[in-house]
Coordinates of N, CA, C and O in Angstrom, one line a residue:
M111 N -16.5 -16.6 21.2 CA -16.3 -18.0 21.1 C -17.6 -18.8 21.5 O -18.0 -19.7 20.8
L112 N -18.1 -18.4 22.7 CA -19.3 -19.0 23.2 C -20.5 -18.7 22.2 O -21.3 -19.6 22.0
D113 N -20.5 -17.5 21.7 CA -21.6 -17.1 20.8 C -21.5 -18.0 19.5 O -22.6 -18.5 19.1
E114 N -20.3 -18.3 19.0 CA -20.2 -19.1 17.8 C -20.6 -20.5 18.1 O -21.3 -21.2 17.3
K115 N -20.3 -21.1 19.3 CA -20.7 -22.4 19.7 C -22.2 -22.5 19.8 O -22.8 -23.5 19.3
L116 N -22.8 -21.5 20.4 CA -24.3 -21.5 20.5 C -25.0 -21.4 19.2 O -25.9 -22.1 18.9
R117 N -24.4 -20.5 18.3 CA -25.0 -20.3 17.0 C -24.9 -21.6 16.2 O -25.8 -22.0 15.5
F118 N -23.7 -22.3 16.3 CA -23.6 -23.5 15.5 C -24.5 -24.6 16.1 O -25.1 -25.4 15.3
M119 N -24.7 -24.7 17.4 CA -25.6 -25.7 18.0 C -27.0 -25.4 17.4 O -27.7 -26.4 17.1
V120 N -27.4 -24.2 17.4 CA -28.8 -23.9 16.9 C -28.9 -24.2 15.4 O -29.9 -24.8 15.0
L121 N -27.9 -23.9 14.6 CA -27.9 -24.3 13.2 C -27.9 -25.8 13.0 O -28.6 -26.3 12.1
Q122 N -27.2 -26.5 13.9 CA -27.1 -28.0 13.8 C -28.5 -28.5 14.1 O -29.0 -29.5 13.5
E123 N -29.1 -27.9 15.1 CA -30.5 -28.4 15.5 C -31.5 -28.2 14.4 O -32.3 -29.0 14.1
Y124 N -31.3 -27.1 13.7 CA -32.2 -26.7 12.6 C -31.9 -27.7 11.4 O -32.8 -28.0 10.6
G125 N -30.7 -28.1 11.3 CA -30.3 -28.9 10.2 C -29.3 -28.2 9.3 O -29.8 -27.2 8.7
L126 N -28.1 -28.6 9.2 CA -27.1 -27.8 8.4 C -27.5 -27.7 7.0 O -27.4 -26.7 6.3
S127 N -27.9 -28.9 6.4 CA -28.3 -28.9 5.0 C -29.5 -28.0 4.7 O -29.5 -27.2 3.7
K128 N -30.4 -28.0 5.6 CA -31.6 -27.2 5.5 C -31.2 -25.7 5.7 O -31.7 -24.8 5.0
A129 N -30.3 -25.4 6.6 CA -29.9 -24.0 6.9 C -29.2 -23.4 5.7 O -29.4 -22.3 5.4
I130 N -28.3 -24.2 5.1 CA -27.5 -23.5 4.0 C -28.3 -23.4 2.7 O -28.0 -22.6 1.9
K131 N -29.4 -24.1 2.6 CA -30.3 -23.9 1.5 C -31.3 -22.7 1.7 O -31.9 -22.3 0.7
D132 N -31.4 -22.2 2.9 CA -32.2 -21.1 3.2 C -31.5 -19.8 2.7 O -30.4 -19.5 3.1
N133 N -32.2 -19.1 1.9 CA -31.6 -17.8 1.3 C -31.4 -16.7 2.3 O -30.6 -15.8 2.0
T134 N -32.0 -16.8 3.4 CA -31.9 -15.7 4.4 C -30.7 -15.9 5.4 O -30.5 -15.1 6.2
I135 N -30.0 -17.0 5.3 CA -28.9 -17.3 6.1 C -27.7 -16.3 5.8 O -27.5 -16.0 4.6
S136 N -27.1 -15.8 6.8 CA -26.1 -14.8 6.6 C -24.7 -15.4 6.2 O -24.5 -16.6 6.4
D137 N -23.9 -14.6 5.6 CA -22.6 -15.1 5.2 C -21.8 -15.5 6.4 O -21.0 -16.4 6.4
T138 N -22.0 -14.8 7.5 CA -21.3 -15.1 8.8 C -21.7 -16.5 9.3 O -20.8 -17.3 9.7
D139 N -23.0 -16.8 9.2 CA -23.4 -18.2 9.6 C -22.9 -19.2 8.7 O -22.5 -20.3 9.1
L140 N -22.8 -18.9 7.4 CA -22.3 -19.9 6.4 C -20.8 -20.2 6.7 O -20.4 -21.3 6.7
K141 N -20.1 -19.1 7.0 CA -18.6 -19.3 7.3 C -18.5 -20.0 8.6 O -17.5 -20.8 8.7
L142 N -19.3 -19.8 9.6 CA -19.3 -20.5 10.8 C -19.5 -22.0 10.6 O -18.8 -22.9 11.1
I143 N -20.5 -22.3 9.8 CA -20.8 -23.8 9.5 C -19.7 -24.4 8.8 O -19.2 -25.5 9.1
R144 N -19.1 -23.7 7.8 CA -18.0 -24.2 7.0 C -16.8 -24.5 8.0 O -16.1 -25.5 7.8
K145 N -16.5 -23.6 8.9 CA -15.4 -23.7 9.8 C -15.6 -24.9 10.8 O -14.7 -25.6 11.2
S146 N -16.9 -25.1 11.2 CA -17.2 -26.0 12.3 C -17.5 -27.4 11.8 O -17.6 -28.3 12.6
T147 N -17.7 -27.6 10.5 CA -18.1 -29.0 10.1 C -17.0 -29.7 9.3 O -16.1 -29.0 8.8
D148 N -17.0 -31.0 9.4 CA -16.0 -31.8 8.7 C -16.5 -32.3 7.4 O -15.8 -33.0 6.6
N149 N -17.8 -32.1 7.1 CA -18.5 -32.7 5.9 C -18.0 -31.9 4.7 O -18.3 -30.7 4.5
V150 N -17.3 -32.6 3.8 CA -16.7 -31.9 2.6 C -17.8 -31.5 1.7 O -17.7 -30.4 1.1
T151 N -18.9 -32.2 1.6 CA -20.0 -31.8 0.7 C -20.6 -30.5 1.1 O -20.8 -29.6 0.3
I152 N -20.8 -30.4 2.4 CA -21.4 -29.2 2.9 C -20.4 -28.0 2.7 O -20.8 -26.9 2.3
Q153 N -19.1 -28.3 3.0 CA -18.1 -27.2 2.8 C -18.1 -26.7 1.3 O -18.0 -25.5 1.1
N154 N -18.1 -27.7 0.4 CA -18.1 -27.3 -1.0 C -19.4 -26.5 -1.4 O -19.3 -25.6 -2.2
E155 N -20.5 -26.9 -0.9 CA -21.7 -26.2 -1.2 C -21.7 -24.8 -0.6 O -22.1 -23.8 -1.3
I156 N -21.2 -24.7 0.6 CA -21.0 -23.3 1.2 C -20.1 -22.5 0.4 O -20.3 -21.3 0.1
D157 N -19.0 -23.0 -0.1 CA -18.0 -22.3 -0.9 C -18.7 -21.8 -2.2 O -18.5 -20.6 -2.6
N158 N -19.5 -22.6 -2.8 CA -20.3 -22.2 -4.0 C -21.2 -21.1 -3.7 O -21.3 -20.1 -4.5
I159 N -22.0 -21.2 -2.6 CA -22.9 -20.2 -2.3 C -22.2 -18.9 -2.0 O -22.6 -17.8 -2.5
L160 N -21.1 -18.9 -1.3 CA -20.4 -17.7 -1.0 C -19.7 -17.1 -2.2 O -19.7 -15.8 -2.3
Q161 N -19.3 -17.9 -3.1 CA -18.7 -17.4 -4.4 C -19.8 -16.7 -5.2 O -19.6 -15.6 -5.7
N162 N -21.0 -17.3 -5.2 CA -22.1 -16.7 -6.0 C -22.5 -15.4 -5.3 O -22.8 -14.4 -6.0
R163 N -22.6 -15.3 -4.0 CA -23.0 -14.1 -3.3 C -22.0 -13.0 -3.6 O -22.3 -11.8 -3.8
T164 N -20.7 -13.4 -3.5 CA -19.6 -12.4 -3.7 C -19.7 -11.9 -5.1 O -19.5 -10.7 -5.3
H165 N -19.9 -12.8 -6.1 CA -20.0 -12.3 -7.5 C -21.1 -11.3 -7.6 O -21.0 -10.3 -8.3
K166 N -22.3 -11.6 -7.0 CA -23.4 -10.7 -7.1 C -23.1 -9.3 -6.5 O -23.4 -8.3 -7.0
K167 N -22.3 -9.3 -5.4 CA -21.9 -8.1 -4.7 C -21.0 -7.3 -5.7 O -21.1 -6.1 -5.8
V168 N -20.1 -8.0 -6.3 CA -19.1 -7.3 -7.2 C -19.9 -6.7 -8.4 O -19.7 -5.5 -8.7
V169 N -20.8 -7.5 -9.0 CA -21.5 -7.0 -10.2 C -22.4 -5.8 -9.7 O -22.4 -4.8 -10.4
E170 N -23.0 -5.9 -8.6 CA -23.9 -4.8 -8.1 C -23.1 -3.5 -7.9 O -23.5 -2.5 -8.3
N171 N -21.9 -3.7 -7.2 CA -21.1 -2.5 -6.9 C -20.5 -1.9 -8.1 O -20.4 -0.7 -8.2
V172 N -20.1 -2.7 -9.1 CA -19.5 -2.2 -10.3 C -20.6 -1.4 -11.1 O -20.3 -0.3 -11.6
T173 N -21.8 -2.0 -11.2 CA -22.9 -1.3 -11.9 C -23.2 0.0 -11.2 O -23.4 1.0 -11.9
K174 N -23.3 0.0 -9.9 CA -23.6 1.3 -9.2 C -22.5 2.3 -9.4 O -22.7 3.5 -9.6
Y175 N -21.2 1.8 -9.3 CA -20.1 2.7 -9.5 C -20.1 3.3 -10.9 O -19.9 4.5 -11.1
Q176 N -20.4 2.5 -11.9 CA -20.4 3.0 -13.3 C -21.6 4.0 -13.5 O -21.5 4.9 -14.3
R177 N -22.6 3.8 -12.8 CA -23.8 4.7 -12.9 C -23.5 6.1 -12.4 O -24.0 7.1 -13.0
V178 N -22.6 6.2 -11.4 CA -22.3 7.5 -10.8 C -20.9 8.0 -11.2 O -20.5 9.1 -10.8
Q179 N -20.3 7.3 -12.0 CA -18.9 7.6 -12.4 C -18.7 8.9 -13.0 O -17.7 9.6 -12.7
H180 N -19.6 9.3 -13.9 CA -19.4 10.6 -14.6 C -20.3 11.7 -14.1 O -20.4 12.8 -14.8
L181 N -21.0 11.5 -13.1 CA -21.9 12.5 -12.5 C -21.1 13.5 -11.7 O -20.0 13.2 -11.2
N182 N -21.6 14.8 -11.7 CA -20.9 15.8 -10.9 C -21.7 16.1 -9.6 O -22.9 15.8 -9.5
G183 N -21.0 16.7 -8.7 CA -21.7 17.1 -7.5 C -21.2 16.3 -6.3 O -20.5 15.3 -6.4
F184 N -21.6 16.8 -5.1 CA -21.1 16.2 -3.8 C -21.7 14.8 -3.6 O -21.0 13.9 -3.2
A185 N -23.0 14.7 -3.9 CA -23.6 13.4 -3.6 C -23.0 12.3 -4.6 O -22.8 11.2 -4.1
A186 N -22.7 12.7 -5.8 CA -22.1 11.7 -6.7 C -20.7 11.3 -6.3 O -20.3 10.2 -6.4
A187 N -20.0 12.3 -5.8 CA -18.6 12.0 -5.3 C -18.7 11.1 -4.1 O -17.8 10.2 -4.0
R188 N -19.6 11.3 -3.2 CA -19.7 10.4 -2.0 C -20.1 9.0 -2.5 O -19.6 8.1 -1.9
A189 N -21.0 8.9 -3.4 CA -21.5 7.6 -3.9 C -20.3 6.9 -4.6 O -20.1 5.7 -4.3
R190 N -19.5 7.6 -5.4 CA -18.4 7.0 -6.0 C -17.4 6.5 -5.0 O -16.9 5.3 -5.1
L191 N -17.1 7.3 -4.0 CA -16.2 6.9 -2.9 C -16.7 5.6 -2.2 O -15.9 4.7 -1.9
Q192 N -18.0 5.6 -1.9 CA -18.6 4.4 -1.2 C -18.4 3.2 -2.0 O -18.0 2.1 -1.5
Y193 N -18.8 3.2 -3.3 CA -18.8 2.0 -4.1 C -17.3 1.6 -4.4 O -17.0 0.4 -4.4
K194 N -16.4 2.6 -4.5 CA -15.0 2.3 -4.7 C -14.5 1.6 -3.5 O -13.8 0.6 -3.6
N195 N -14.8 2.1 -2.3 CA -14.3 1.4 -1.1 C -14.9 0.0 -0.9 O -14.2 -0.9 -0.5
E196 N -16.1 -0.2 -1.3 CA -16.7 -1.5 -1.2 C -16.1 -2.5 -2.1 O -15.8 -3.6 -1.8
L197 N -15.8 -2.0 -3.4 CA -15.1 -2.9 -4.3 C -13.7 -3.2 -3.9 O -13.2 -4.3 -4.0
Q198 N -13.0 -2.2 -3.4 CA -11.6 -2.4 -2.9 C -11.6 -3.4 -1.7 O -10.7 -4.3 -1.6
A199 N -12.6 -3.3 -0.8 CA -12.7 -4.2 0.3 C -13.0 -5.6 -0.2 O -12.3 -6.6 0.3
L200 N -13.8 -5.8 -1.1 CA -14.1 -7.1 -1.7 C -12.9 -7.7 -2.4 O -12.5 -8.8 -2.2
F201 N -12.2 -6.8 -3.1 CA -11.0 -7.3 -3.8 C -9.9 -7.8 -2.9 O -9.3 -8.8 -3.1
S202 N -9.7 -7.1 -1.8 CA -8.6 -7.4 -0.9 C -8.9 -8.4 0.2 O -8.0 -9.1 0.6
S203 N -10.1 -8.5 0.6 CA -10.4 -9.3 1.8 C -11.1 -10.6 1.5 O -11.1 -11.6 2.3
E204 N -11.8 -10.7 0.5 CA -12.7 -11.8 0.2 C -12.0 -12.9 -0.6 O -11.6 -12.7 -1.7
K205 N -11.9 -14.1 0.1 CA -11.3 -15.2 -0.6 C -12.2 -15.8 -1.7 O -11.7 -16.6 -2.5
Y206 N -13.4 -15.4 -1.7 CA -14.4 -16.0 -2.6 C -14.5 -15.2 -3.9 O -15.4 -15.4 -4.7
V207 N -13.7 -14.1 -4.1 CA -13.7 -13.3 -5.3 C -13.0 -14.1 -6.4 O -11.8 -14.4 -6.2
S208 N -13.6 -14.3 -7.5 CA -13.0 -15.0 -8.6 C -12.0 -14.1 -9.3 O -12.0 -12.9 -9.2
D209 N -11.1 -14.7 -10.1 CA -10.2 -13.9 -10.9 C -10.8 -13.0 -11.9 O -10.4 -11.9 -12.1
L210 N -11.9 -13.5 -12.5 CA -12.7 -12.6 -13.4 C -13.3 -11.4 -12.7 O -13.3 -10.3 -13.2
D211 N -13.8 -11.6 -11.5 CA -14.3 -10.5 -10.7 C -13.2 -9.5 -10.4 O -13.4 -8.3 -10.4
K212 N -12.0 -10.0 -10.0 CA -10.9 -9.2 -9.7 C -10.5 -8.3 -10.9 O -10.2 -7.2 -10.8
Q213 N -10.5 -9.0 -12.1 CA -10.2 -8.2 -13.3 C -11.2 -7.1 -13.6 O -10.9 -6.0 -14.0
E214 N -12.5 -7.5 -13.3 CA -13.6 -6.5 -13.5 C -13.4 -5.3 -12.6 O -13.6 -4.1 -13.0
I215 N -13.1 -5.6 -11.3 CA -12.8 -4.5 -10.4 C -11.7 -3.6 -10.8 O -11.8 -2.4 -10.8
E216 N -10.6 -4.3 -11.2 CA -9.4 -3.5 -11.7 C -9.7 -2.7 -12.9 O -9.2 -1.5 -13.0
K217 N -10.5 -3.2 -13.8 CA -10.9 -2.5 -15.0 C -11.8 -1.3 -14.7 O -11.7 -0.2 -15.3
T218 N -12.6 -1.4 -13.6 CA -13.6 -0.4 -13.3 C -13.0 0.7 -12.5 O -13.3 1.9 -12.8
L219 N -12.2 0.4 -11.5 CA -11.7 1.4 -10.6 C -10.5 2.2 -11.3 O -9.7 1.6 -11.9
P220 N -10.5 3.5 -11.0 CA -9.4 4.3 -11.5 C -8.1 4.0 -10.8 O -8.2 3.6 -9.6
R221 N -7.0 4.2 -11.4 CA -5.8 4.0 -10.7 C -5.3 5.2 -10.0 O -5.5 6.2 -10.1

């Protein structure tokens, strides 16, 4: 709790608008700013950024999974499992996953 307050104070000092435009800001910091601010414009901008980042993660993991989907061997099996787990985690926990991304994940993963 104290850590979050300190982080938010530092981000506020830096400038919230400036901070969210910085590509190196973490998703955790973006979620902290969204939770701590009442500015609707900043909240909407953060939602858009997080949706874009989540979409990129989904596309990246789907591509990686498809790349190793039909390979044989221990390393390929481990890679498939890792990408499958990452996609399932995104599907179930991330509120920023769009319906299209969820459909893509469902289409990609075996039942």
